[in-house]
Tab-separated table of C-alpha atoms and ligand atoms in Angstrom:
chain	number	residue	atom	x	y	z
B	1	MET	CA	-10.209	-20.604	27.691
B	2	ASN	CA	-13.221	-21.845	26.866
B	3	LYS	CA	-14.332	-23.755	23.530
B	4	ALA	CA	-15.895	-20.733	22.028
B	5	GLU	CA	-13.070	-18.649	22.853
B	6	SER	CA	-10.588	-21.210	21.462
B	7	ASN	CA	-12.401	-21.244	18.362
B	8	ARG	CA	-12.519	-17.725	18.088
B	9	ARG	CA	-8.500	-17.352	18.618
B	10	ASN	CA	-8.108	-19.867	15.754
B	11	PHE	CA	-10.461	-18.218	13.511
B	12	LEU	CA	-8.176	-14.797	14.222
B	13	LYS	CA	-5.101	-16.560	13.901
B	14	PHE	CA	-6.243	-17.911	10.457
B	15	SER	CA	-7.422	-14.775	9.304
B	16	THR	CA	-4.128	-12.941	10.136
B	17	LEU	CA	-1.640	-15.418	8.646
B	18	ALA	CA	-3.682	-15.475	5.651
B	19	LEU	CA	-3.266	-11.960	4.889
B	20	GLY	CA	0.526	-11.509	6.015
B	21	GLY	CA	-0.191	-11.068	9.352
B	22	LEU	CA	-1.964	-7.591	9.158
B	23	SER	CA	-5.330	-7.766	8.099
B	24	LEU	CA	-8.251	-6.560	10.300
B	25	SER	CA	-11.821	-7.479	9.008
B	26	PRO	CA	-14.420	-5.157	10.687
B	27	LEU	CA	-15.914	-8.471	12.008
B	28	ASN	CA	-12.803	-9.913	13.469
B	29	GLY	CA	-12.535	-8.219	16.640
B	30	SER	CA	-10.132	-5.860	18.251
B	31	ALA	CA	-6.718	-5.129	16.785
B	32	SER	CA	-4.722	-5.653	20.038
B	33	GLU	CA	-6.259	-9.136	20.010
B	34	THR	CA	-5.126	-9.628	16.297
B	35	SER	CA	-1.648	-8.188	17.129
B	36	ASN	CA	-1.054	-10.576	19.963
B	37	LEU	CA	-1.685	-13.522	17.957
B	38	THR	CA	0.476	-12.596	15.128
B	39	THR	CA	3.583	-12.066	17.086
B	40	SER	CA	3.228	-15.221	19.068
B	41	ALA	CA	2.914	-17.283	15.902
B	42	PRO	CA	6.324	-19.221	15.531
B	43	GLU	CA	5.781	-20.392	12.053
B	44	GLU	CA	4.835	-17.280	10.414
B	45	LYS	CA	6.627	-16.456	6.973
B	46	LYS	CA	8.624	-13.107	6.616
B	47	LEU	CA	7.038	-11.533	3.475
B	48	ASN	CA	8.803	-9.770	0.643
B	49	ILE	CA	6.459	-6.741	0.370
B	50	LEU	CA	6.573	-4.340	-2.790
B	51	CYS	CA	4.232	-0.915	-2.482
B	52	ILE	CA	4.204	0.865	-5.780
B	53	GLY	CA	2.885	4.431	-6.479
B	54	ALA	CA	2.978	6.604	-9.462
B	55	HIS	CA	4.565	9.542	-7.387
B	56	PRO	CA	6.770	10.152	-4.221
B	57	GLY	CA	4.202	10.333	-1.322
B	58	ASP	CA	1.543	7.877	-2.852
B	59	PRO	CA	2.648	4.729	-1.132
B	60	GLU	CA	2.822	6.730	2.195
B	61	PHE	CA	-0.339	8.323	1.966
B	62	GLY	CA	-2.300	5.415	0.728
B	63	CYS	CA	-0.567	2.703	2.945
B	64	GLY	CA	2.092	4.220	5.405
B	65	GLY	CA	0.724	2.788	8.397
B	66	THR	CA	0.119	-0.716	6.754
B	67	MET	CA	3.810	-0.713	5.727
B	68	ALA	CA	5.240	0.333	9.224
B	69	ARG	CA	3.271	-2.286	10.692
B	70	TYR	CA	4.925	-4.753	8.201
B	71	SER	CA	8.428	-3.316	8.652
B	72	ASP	CA	8.039	-3.495	12.371
B	73	GLU	CA	7.188	-7.268	12.507
B	74	GLY	CA	10.293	-7.965	10.143
B	75	HIS	CA	8.757	-8.334	6.828
B	76	GLN	CA	10.967	-6.595	4.167
B	77	VAL	CA	9.262	-3.732	2.516
B	78	SER	CA	10.354	-1.798	-0.777
B	79	PHE	CA	8.486	1.236	-2.143
B	80	LEU	CA	8.677	1.535	-6.282
B	81	TYR	CA	8.058	4.892	-7.344
B	82	LEU	CA	7.270	5.042	-11.037
B	83	THR	CA	8.583	8.595	-11.330
B	84	ARG	CA	10.369	10.821	-9.193
B	85	GLY	CA	7.667	13.803	-8.848
B	86	GLU	CA	9.312	15.807	-11.534
B	87	ALA	CA	6.274	17.981	-12.085
B	88	TRP	CA	5.988	19.440	-9.051
B	89	ALA	CA	8.226	20.321	-6.159
B	90	GLY	CA	6.220	23.481	-4.865
B	91	ASP	CA	8.002	26.064	-6.794
B	92	PRO	CA	6.873	26.344	-10.614
B	93	THR	CA	10.074	27.933	-11.412
B	94	LEU	CA	12.033	24.758	-10.889
B	95	SER	CA	13.347	22.314	-13.719
B	96	PHE	CA	12.076	18.630	-14.167
B	97	ASP	CA	15.730	17.700	-12.861
B	98	GLN	CA	15.883	20.215	-9.957
B	99	ALA	CA	12.218	18.949	-8.858
B	100	ALA	CA	13.329	15.271	-9.167
B	101	LYS	CA	16.251	15.871	-6.931
B	102	ILE	CA	14.167	17.476	-4.172
B	103	ARG	CA	11.574	14.623	-4.350
B	104	THR	CA	13.869	11.870	-4.364
B	105	LYS	CA	15.310	13.422	-1.335
B	106	GLU	CA	11.719	13.522	0.501
B	107	ALA	CA	11.061	9.898	-0.766
B	108	GLU	CA	14.491	8.512	1.067
B	109	ALA	CA	13.680	10.449	4.212
B	110	SER	CA	10.340	9.240	4.369
B	111	CYS	CA	10.851	5.454	3.448
B	112	LYS	CA	13.748	5.664	6.131
B	113	ILE	CA	11.106	6.792	8.677
B	114	LEU	CA	9.060	3.689	7.722
B	115	ASN	CA	12.078	1.190	7.473
B	116	ALA	CA	11.378	0.769	3.598
B	117	LYS	CA	13.553	0.430	0.723
B	118	ALA	CA	13.216	3.235	-1.878
B	119	LEU	CA	13.397	2.093	-5.612
B	120	PHE	CA	12.545	4.046	-8.778
B	121	ALA	CA	11.362	3.373	-12.104
B	122	SER	CA	12.234	5.603	-15.045
B	123	GLN	CA	8.926	7.134	-15.761
B	124	ILE	CA	8.433	10.878	-15.862
B	125	ASP	CA	5.489	12.698	-13.654
B	126	ASP	CA	2.628	13.824	-15.871
B	127	HIS	CA	3.897	12.157	-18.643
B	128	THR	CA	3.630	8.362	-17.422
B	129	GLU	CA	3.054	5.967	-20.463
B	130	LEU	CA	1.051	2.348	-20.692
B	131	ASN	CA	2.555	0.496	-23.513
B	132	LYS	CA	4.362	-2.738	-24.262
B	133	LYS	CA	7.668	-1.901	-23.587
B	134	ARG	CA	6.601	0.118	-20.115
B	135	VAL	CA	4.316	-3.270	-19.179
B	136	GLU	CA	7.962	-5.565	-19.760
B	137	GLU	CA	9.789	-2.691	-17.521
B	138	MET	CA	7.142	-3.035	-14.896
B	139	THR	CA	6.994	-7.059	-14.964
B	140	ASN	CA	10.910	-7.099	-14.828
B	141	LEU	CA	11.080	-4.532	-12.075
B	142	ILE	CA	8.620	-6.609	-9.782
B	143	LEU	CA	9.999	-9.853	-10.612
B	144	SER	CA	13.553	-8.439	-9.465
B	145	VAL	CA	12.087	-7.976	-6.119
B	146	ASN	CA	10.300	-11.387	-5.918
B	147	PRO	CA	7.496	-10.151	-3.894
B	148	ASP	CA	4.892	-12.105	-1.853
B	149	LEU	CA	2.271	-9.106	-1.900
B	150	VAL	CA	2.190	-6.278	-4.094
B	151	PHE	CA	-0.026	-3.225	-3.212
B	152	THR	CA	-0.559	-0.680	-5.953
B	153	GLN	CA	-2.890	2.363	-6.931
B	154	TRP	CA	-6.517	1.790	-7.730
B	155	PRO	CA	-7.328	2.447	-11.335
B	156	LEU	CA	-10.543	4.629	-11.127
B	157	ASP	CA	-8.672	8.000	-10.255
B	158	SER	CA	-8.873	11.541	-11.455
B	159	HIS	CA	-4.753	11.515	-12.057
B	160	MET	CA	-3.852	9.870	-14.866
B	161	ASP	CA	-0.482	8.628	-13.465
B	162	HIS	CA	-2.193	6.755	-10.741
B	163	GLN	CA	-4.221	4.900	-13.555
B	164	VAL	CA	-1.250	4.179	-15.508
B	165	THR	CA	0.551	2.657	-12.356
B	166	ALA	CA	-2.653	0.258	-11.443
B	167	CYS	CA	-2.828	-0.790	-14.908
B	168	LEU	CA	1.095	-1.336	-15.439
B	169	THR	CA	1.063	-3.662	-12.117
B	170	TYR	CA	-2.247	-5.454	-13.077
B	171	THR	CA	-0.915	-6.495	-16.437
B	172	ALA	CA	2.525	-7.301	-14.858
B	173	TRP	CA	0.626	-9.415	-12.317
B	174	ILE	CA	-1.300	-11.444	-15.311
B	175	LYS	CA	2.359	-11.590	-17.191
B	176	SER	CA	4.127	-13.152	-14.333
B	177	GLU	CA	1.118	-15.708	-13.538
B	178	GLN	CA	-0.292	-14.179	-10.516
B	179	LYS	CA	2.962	-15.161	-8.714
B	180	PHE	CA	1.922	-12.735	-5.795
B	181	ASP	CA	-1.165	-11.498	-4.120
B	182	LEU	CA	-2.360	-8.066	-5.357
B	183	TYR	CA	-3.612	-5.468	-3.196
B	184	TYR	CA	-5.051	-1.875	-4.160
B	185	TYR	CA	-5.107	0.982	-2.102
B	186	GLU	CA	-6.473	4.439	-2.010
B	187	VAL	CA	-5.481	8.069	-2.084
B	188	ASP	CA	-7.235	11.029	-1.517
B	189	THR	CA	-10.555	9.235	-2.055
B	190	GLY	CA	-13.245	11.327	-3.498
B	191	SER	CA	-10.926	13.960	-5.238
B	192	GLU	CA	-8.357	11.224	-6.667
B	193	THR	CA	-9.435	7.769	-6.042
B	194	VAL	CA	-13.057	6.923	-6.708
B	195	GLY	CA	-15.500	3.599	-6.765
B	196	PHE	CA	-13.502	2.226	-3.945
B	197	THR	CA	-15.064	-0.562	-2.210
B	198	PRO	CA	-12.642	-2.282	0.396
B	199	THR	CA	-12.393	-5.902	1.072
B	200	ASP	CA	-9.535	-5.495	4.004
B	201	TYR	CA	-8.858	-3.091	6.573
B	202	VAL	CA	-5.636	-2.526	8.704
B	203	ASP	CA	-5.374	-0.996	12.229
B	204	ILE	CA	-3.091	1.885	12.090
B	205	THR	CA	-3.876	3.488	15.226
B	206	ASP	CA	-0.423	2.702	17.060
B	207	VAL	CA	1.623	3.741	13.814
B	208	ARG	CA	-0.621	6.839	12.757
B	209	ASP	CA	2.185	9.328	14.032
B	210	ARG	CA	4.820	7.729	12.176
B	211	LYS	CA	2.897	7.505	8.973
B	212	LYS	CA	2.099	11.093	9.668
B	213	ALA	CA	5.938	11.827	9.918
B	214	ALA	CA	6.362	9.888	6.460
B	215	MET	CA	3.667	11.919	4.881
B	216	PHE	CA	5.396	15.337	6.144
B	217	ALA	CA	8.809	14.136	4.930
B	218	HIS	CA	7.262	15.130	1.464
B	219	GLN	CA	7.455	19.027	2.651
B	220	SER	CA	7.339	20.240	-1.095
B	221	GLN	CA	3.772	18.878	-1.368
B	222	GLY	CA	2.538	21.140	1.544
B	223	PRO	CA	1.047	18.155	3.396
B	224	GLU	CA	0.039	20.352	6.552
B	225	LYS	CA	-2.427	21.735	4.146
B	226	ILE	CA	-4.150	18.733	3.565
B	227	TYR	CA	-3.564	16.398	6.385
B	228	ASP	CA	-6.358	17.286	8.593
B	229	THR	CA	-9.333	17.576	5.672
B	230	ASP	CA	-8.054	14.852	3.645
B	231	PHE	CA	-5.837	12.081	5.250
B	232	LYS	CA	-6.582	12.203	8.903
B	233	ALA	CA	-10.360	12.372	7.777
B	234	MET	CA	-9.881	9.171	5.638
B	235	GLU	CA	-7.934	7.155	8.264
B	236	ASP	CA	-10.891	8.054	10.803
B	237	PHE	CA	-13.637	7.402	8.284
B	238	ARG	CA	-12.008	3.591	7.348
B	239	GLY	CA	-11.529	3.304	11.224
B	240	LEU	CA	-15.256	3.771	11.511
B	241	GLU	CA	-15.891	1.172	9.138
B	242	ALA	CA	-13.579	-1.158	10.909
B	243	GLY	CA	-14.304	-0.552	14.254
B	244	VAL	CA	-11.023	0.964	15.397
B	245	LYS	CA	-9.483	4.453	15.949
B	246	ALA	CA	-7.609	4.761	12.635
B	247	ALA	CA	-7.527	2.573	9.454
B	248	GLU	CA	-6.378	1.991	5.929
B	249	ALA	CA	-8.436	-0.054	3.589
B	250	PHE	CA	-7.742	-2.441	0.437
B	251	VAL	CA	-8.878	-4.146	-2.094
B	252	HIS	CA	-7.410	-7.624	-2.432
B	253	PHE	CA	-7.126	-9.700	-5.480
B	254	LYS	CA	-6.330	-13.081	-4.709
B	255	THR	CA	-4.267	-15.282	-6.729
B	256	LYS	CA	-6.303	-17.907	-8.693
B	257	THR	CA	-5.417	-21.091	-6.289
B	258	LYS	CA	-6.876	-18.852	-3.324
B	259	ARG	CA	-9.942	-17.588	-4.836
B	260	ALA	CA	-12.321	-20.374	-4.302
B	261	THR	CA	-11.407	-20.628	-0.367
B	262	ILE	CA	-13.399	-19.562	2.597
B	263	GLN	CA	-12.508	-19.654	5.920
B	264	GLY	CA	-13.457	-22.703	7.990
B	265	LEU	CA	-13.951	-24.890	4.860
B	266	LYS	CA	-11.189	-27.119	3.481
W	301	ZN	ZN1	0.230	10.662	-6.943
């Protein structure tokens, strides 16, 4: 290995470890290069990762590929659903209780595919609340998981429940004195998420089929009607930006101690 190559490998190793072993910047080279370095780093800490979404399906649609990669590499992954999707399970005659049962089962099946643990908060679909009591509830739930990284929905979104999820998580992050790194994910950009400019990308090419299976576990949401036009299109688009076949994109809010740093400077 020549010096330039050695420096490049060190740079990639630093960048992957700093982001939990899975981040792929558009300028950081190929995904396979990144993956090899990650698996061969013996000092890598196993991370506790919490992914929060308003409804069953949101974490899977937004970052199911990234979560599959994390769990494959031995990190602990939990999904926290704010609601059980009570407002819609594909049939308008269903009660909230009936719909919640269907969607809870779908969420659990989906989590099994991604090797994630399913957790549920106590809010109600289409009626989520952002207030002091709910912030305390969210803060306590997050702290009970003791995560290293938290992924949540982006606040600028056409769905009110997604806005509430983003704001609850952000306030919990502030209240917990930024104990964890915070990442925002996008869902159905252009239709739901808007104004999202990614800071980080993850190559999901190798886990794309598993992510699709996790999304299709949510059968009551008719994923086959929007997969090609919405979800696959987004993975392709983010993949083009990142220089890989398929990618997911994130906005990373670093903790205060990591903000004034840049790679290569001590
Ligand atoms: Zn949603």
